[in-house]
Amino acid sequence: MSYTVRDVREVRTLLNVGRDNRLAIGDRLLAIAPPGNDACLSDFCNEVDLSIQSARDYRRTALACPAEIRRLIADSGIGVSYSVLKEGARAGVSGTPRDAGWSVLKALIEEAQNDGAGCVLLARYMKELGIIPPQQGQLPGSAGPLDEATLEAIRQDPELLLPLVQDAIRNHEGAADAVRQAVEEERRARADRRNDPTVRTGTDTSLRFVRDLLSLRDQGTGFMNRYPHSISLPDDQKDLAAAACEGLTVLLAWTREKAGLGDQAVPRQTKRRTTRVPAATR
């Protein structure tokens, strides 16, 4: 499968509208990159600034929600959040969805209708599924330590940590400002990546090619920074290192030939923008 500029634009719009559209996003992701085509999914996530884990969650949840359960929710008049559906669609120990067939959710919808409740609460749903939701106010430095049952639940599902973090932010002076600053810095970084002329022109293939090259370049820089001093290698490791260097030489020659670079030099302005100096030579 593949995607178009229109797909990118429409999913970005859905992401900006709110969480009510997560099933719609999942449906689009299923059409663009069905399970088993994560390479396409990863490329698409880069285009729309969506984490690959969130994309997989949206896709899995949409796949687990057939038209029958969607009609039931719509006709019931009972609010069922995306978070509820995500928990039911998440794979349990057996590998099948936690709420296979949605029997638990259907019972809670019926109960809510009989009781006059407006929605199915996530905490109640998790309890009925046998999941222990963490209690708020138990992060270190707050009301008390996390108990072992909560720690185990978080290990199985890291997203359960979210309400704890939210509670800590509310009760810690300055924490909210720090989080907002971090989010803003990440937003600006993503905008810079989107607007970087080195990766924003050309075909889909050329975009991926250049992004991958830049990623390899950054990995190489990180490698140099990790080993600023000389390293003494025994003979057998020297043989392995020499083989690796030969492979890198072949890679560079292949890259220049593949991209038609020849002996093309790096333009002065590009070199100034992209070249990083290893820590050992600063």
Coordinates of C-alpha atoms in Angstrom, one line a residue:
M1 CA 0.0 0.0 0.0
S2 CA 1.0 3.6 -0.3
Y3 CA -0.3 7.1 0.6
T4 CA -0.8 10.4 -1.1
V5 CA -0.4 14.1 -0.2
R6 CA -4.2 14.1 0.3
D7 CA -3.9 11.3 2.9
V8 CA -1.3 13.3 4.8
R9 CA -3.4 16.4 4.7
E10 CA -6.6 14.7 5.9
V11 CA -5.0 12.7 8.7
R12 CA -3.2 15.9 9.9
T13 CA -6.7 17.5 10.0
L14 CA -8.1 14.6 12.0
L15 CA -5.2 14.8 14.5
N16 CA -5.9 18.5 15.0
V17 CA -9.6 18.1 15.7
G18 CA -9.5 16.0 18.8
R19 CA -9.6 12.5 20.3
D20 CA -13.2 11.9 19.0
N21 CA -11.6 11.2 15.6
R22 CA -9.2 8.4 16.7
L23 CA -11.3 5.6 15.2
A24 CA -11.4 7.6 11.9
I25 CA -7.7 7.9 12.0
G26 CA -7.3 4.2 12.6
D27 CA -9.5 3.5 9.6
R28 CA -7.4 5.6 7.4
L29 CA -4.2 4.0 8.7
L30 CA -5.6 0.6 8.0
A31 CA -6.2 1.6 4.4
I32 CA -2.8 3.2 4.0
A33 CA -0.7 0.7 5.8
P34 CA -2.4 -2.5 7.0
P35 CA -0.7 -4.6 9.7
G36 CA 2.5 -6.1 8.3
N37 CA 3.4 -2.9 6.4
D38 CA 5.1 -1.0 9.1
A39 CA 7.7 0.5 6.8
C40 CA 4.9 2.5 5.0
L41 CA 3.3 3.3 8.4
S42 CA 6.6 4.7 9.7
D43 CA 7.1 6.9 6.7
F44 CA 3.5 8.2 6.9
C45 CA 3.9 8.9 10.7
N46 CA 7.0 11.0 9.9
E47 CA 4.8 13.0 7.5
V48 CA 2.0 13.7 9.9
D49 CA 4.1 14.0 13.2
L50 CA 2.5 11.0 14.8
S51 CA 4.3 8.5 16.9
I52 CA 4.5 5.0 15.5
Q53 CA 3.2 3.5 18.8
S54 CA 0.1 5.8 18.7
A55 CA -0.5 4.9 15.0
R56 CA -0.4 1.2 15.9
D57 CA -2.8 1.8 18.7
Y58 CA -5.2 3.6 16.4
R59 CA -4.9 1.0 13.8
R60 CA -5.4 -1.9 16.2
T61 CA -8.4 -0.3 17.9
A62 CA -10.1 0.5 14.6
L63 CA -9.5 -3.1 13.4
A64 CA -11.0 -4.5 16.6
C65 CA -14.2 -2.3 16.3
P66 CA -16.5 -3.7 13.7
A67 CA -19.5 -1.8 12.3
E68 CA -21.7 -3.7 14.8
I69 CA -20.1 -2.3 18.0
R70 CA -19.8 1.2 16.4
R71 CA -23.6 1.2 15.6
L72 CA -24.4 -0.1 19.1
I73 CA -22.4 2.8 20.7
A74 CA -23.9 5.4 18.4
D75 CA -27.5 4.1 18.9
S76 CA -27.2 3.7 22.7
G77 CA -26.6 7.4 23.4
I78 CA -24.0 6.3 26.0
G79 CA -20.6 8.0 25.8
V80 CA -17.8 5.5 25.1
S81 CA -14.4 7.2 24.8
Y82 CA -11.6 6.1 22.5
S83 CA -9.5 5.2 25.7
V84 CA -12.2 2.7 26.6
L85 CA -12.1 1.1 23.1
K86 CA -8.3 1.1 23.1
E87 CA -8.3 -0.9 26.4
G88 CA -10.8 -3.4 25.1
A89 CA -8.8 -3.8 21.8
R90 CA -5.4 -4.2 23.5
A91 CA -4.1 -7.7 23.4
G92 CA -4.2 -9.7 26.6
V93 CA -2.0 -12.5 27.9
S94 CA -3.5 -14.9 25.3
G95 CA -2.8 -12.6 22.4
T96 CA -6.5 -12.0 21.8
P97 CA -8.2 -8.6 22.5
R98 CA -8.9 -8.1 26.2
D99 CA -12.6 -7.7 25.5
A100 CA -13.0 -10.2 22.6
G101 CA -16.5 -9.8 21.1
W102 CA -16.9 -6.7 23.3
S103 CA -19.2 -8.6 25.7
V104 CA -17.9 -6.6 28.8
L105 CA -18.5 -3.3 27.0
K106 CA -21.9 -4.3 25.8
A107 CA -22.9 -5.2 29.4
L108 CA -21.7 -1.9 30.7
I109 CA -23.5 0.1 28.0
E110 CA -26.7 -1.7 29.0
E111 CA -26.1 -1.0 32.6
A112 CA -25.5 2.6 31.9
Q113 CA -28.7 2.9 30.0
N114 CA -30.6 1.2 32.9
D115 CA -29.0 3.5 35.5
G116 CA -29.4 6.7 33.4
A117 CA -25.6 7.2 33.3
G118 CA -24.2 9.2 30.5
C119 CA -21.0 7.2 29.8
V120 CA -18.9 4.1 30.4
L121 CA -16.1 5.1 32.8
L122 CA -12.6 3.9 31.9
A123 CA -11.8 2.9 35.5
R124 CA -14.9 0.8 35.8
Y125 CA -14.3 -0.9 32.4
M126 CA -10.7 -1.6 33.4
K127 CA -11.9 -3.1 36.7
E128 CA -14.3 -5.4 34.9
L129 CA -11.6 -6.5 32.5
G130 CA -9.4 -7.4 35.5
I131 CA -7.0 -4.6 35.0
I132 CA -5.8 -2.6 38.1
P133 CA -5.8 1.1 37.3
P134 CA -3.1 3.0 39.2
Q135 CA -4.3 5.3 42.0
Q136 CA -3.5 9.0 41.6
G137 CA -1.2 10.7 44.0
Q138 CA 1.3 7.8 44.4
L139 CA 4.4 9.0 42.5
P140 CA 7.5 9.4 44.6
G141 CA 7.3 12.6 46.6
S142 CA 3.5 12.6 46.7
A143 CA 1.0 10.7 48.8
G144 CA 3.0 7.5 49.1
P145 CA 5.0 4.8 47.2
L146 CA 3.6 2.8 44.4
D147 CA 2.4 -0.6 45.5
E148 CA 3.6 -3.8 43.8
A149 CA 0.3 -4.5 42.1
T150 CA 0.3 -1.0 40.5
L151 CA 4.0 -1.3 39.5
E152 CA 3.2 -4.6 37.8
A153 CA 0.2 -3.1 36.0
I154 CA 2.4 -0.2 34.8
R155 CA 5.0 -2.7 33.6
Q156 CA 2.4 -4.5 31.5
D157 CA 0.9 -1.2 30.2
P158 CA 3.1 1.9 30.6
E159 CA 0.2 4.2 29.6
L160 CA -1.4 3.6 33.0
L161 CA 1.3 5.9 34.3
L162 CA -0.4 8.8 32.7
P163 CA -2.8 9.7 35.5
L164 CA 0.0 9.5 38.0
V165 CA 2.1 11.9 36.0
Q166 CA -0.9 14.3 35.6
D167 CA -1.5 14.3 39.3
A168 CA 2.1 15.0 40.0
I169 CA 2.1 17.9 37.6
R170 CA -1.0 19.4 39.2
N171 CA 0.6 19.2 42.7
H172 CA 4.1 20.3 41.9
E173 CA 4.9 24.0 41.6
G174 CA 6.5 24.7 38.2
A175 CA 6.0 21.2 36.8
A176 CA 3.2 22.3 34.4
D177 CA 5.3 25.1 33.0
A178 CA 8.3 22.7 32.5
V179 CA 6.0 20.3 30.6
R180 CA 4.6 23.0 28.5
Q181 CA 8.1 24.2 27.6
A182 CA 9.2 20.7 26.7
V183 CA 6.1 20.2 24.5
E184 CA 6.7 23.6 22.8
E185 CA 10.3 22.8 22.2
E186 CA 9.3 19.4 20.6
R187 CA 6.7 21.2 18.5
R188 CA 9.3 23.7 17.2
A189 CA 11.8 20.9 16.5
R190 CA 9.2 19.0 14.5
A191 CA 8.3 22.2 12.6
D192 CA 12.0 22.7 11.8
R193 CA 12.3 19.2 10.5
R194 CA 9.3 19.7 8.3
N195 CA 10.7 22.9 6.9
D196 CA 14.2 21.7 6.5
P197 CA 15.0 22.2 2.8
T198 CA 17.3 19.2 2.8
V199 CA 14.4 16.9 3.4
R200 CA 11.3 18.7 2.0
T201 CA 11.8 18.6 -1.7
G202 CA 11.7 15.8 -4.2
T203 CA 9.7 12.6 -4.6
D204 CA 8.6 10.3 -1.7
T205 CA 11.5 8.0 -2.5
S206 CA 14.1 10.8 -2.5
L207 CA 12.7 12.2 0.8
R208 CA 13.1 8.8 2.4
F209 CA 16.6 8.3 0.9
V210 CA 17.9 11.6 2.1
R211 CA 16.3 11.3 5.6
D212 CA 17.9 7.8 5.9
L213 CA 21.3 9.3 4.9
L214 CA 21.0 12.1 7.4
S215 CA 20.1 9.6 10.1
L216 CA 23.1 7.5 9.2
R217 CA 25.3 10.6 9.3
D218 CA 23.9 11.4 12.8
Q219 CA 24.6 7.9 14.0
G220 CA 28.1 8.2 12.7
T221 CA 28.6 11.5 14.6
G222 CA 27.3 9.9 17.8
F223 CA 29.7 7.0 17.3
M224 CA 32.7 9.3 17.1
N225 CA 31.5 11.2 20.1
R226 CA 31.3 8.0 22.2
Y227 CA 35.0 7.1 21.5
P228 CA 37.0 10.3 21.6
H229 CA 40.3 8.6 22.5
S230 CA 42.4 6.0 20.8
I231 CA 41.4 2.4 21.3
S232 CA 43.7 -0.6 21.4
L233 CA 42.2 -3.6 19.7
P234 CA 43.4 -7.2 19.8
D235 CA 44.2 -8.8 16.4
D236 CA 40.9 -10.6 16.0
Q237 CA 38.9 -7.5 16.7
K238 CA 41.1 -5.5 14.3
D239 CA 40.0 -7.9 11.6
L240 CA 36.4 -7.3 12.4
A241 CA 36.9 -3.6 12.5
A242 CA 38.7 -3.6 9.2
A243 CA 35.8 -5.6 7.7
A244 CA 33.3 -3.1 9.0
C245 CA 35.4 -0.2 7.6
E246 CA 35.5 -1.9 4.2
G247 CA 31.7 -2.3 4.4
L248 CA 31.3 1.4 5.1
T249 CA 33.6 2.3 2.2
V250 CA 31.4 0.2 -0.1
L251 CA 28.3 1.9 1.3
L252 CA 29.7 5.4 0.6
A253 CA 30.7 4.5 -2.9
W254 CA 27.3 2.9 -3.5
T255 CA 25.5 5.9 -2.1
R256 CA 27.3 8.3 -4.4
E257 CA 26.6 6.1 -7.4
K258 CA 23.0 5.5 -6.5
A259 CA 22.3 9.3 -6.0
G260 CA 24.4 10.3 -8.9
L261 CA 26.7 12.5 -6.8
G262 CA 30.0 11.6 -8.4
D263 CA 32.7 13.9 -7.0
Q264 CA 30.2 16.6 -6.1
A265 CA 31.4 18.7 -3.2
V266 CA 29.3 19.9 -0.3
P267 CA 28.1 23.5 -0.9
R268 CA 29.5 25.9 1.7
Q269 CA 26.2 26.9 3.1
T270 CA 25.0 23.2 3.4
K271 CA 28.2 22.2 5.1
R272 CA 27.9 25.0 7.6
R273 CA 24.3 24.0 8.4
T274 CA 24.8 20.2 8.7
T275 CA 28.3 19.3 9.6
R276 CA 28.9 18.5 13.2
V277 CA 32.4 18.5 14.8
P278 CA 33.3 15.4 16.9
A279 CA 33.7 16.1 20.6
A280 CA 37.3 15.0 20.6
T281 CA 38.3 17.8 18.2
R282 CA 36.4 20.7 19.7

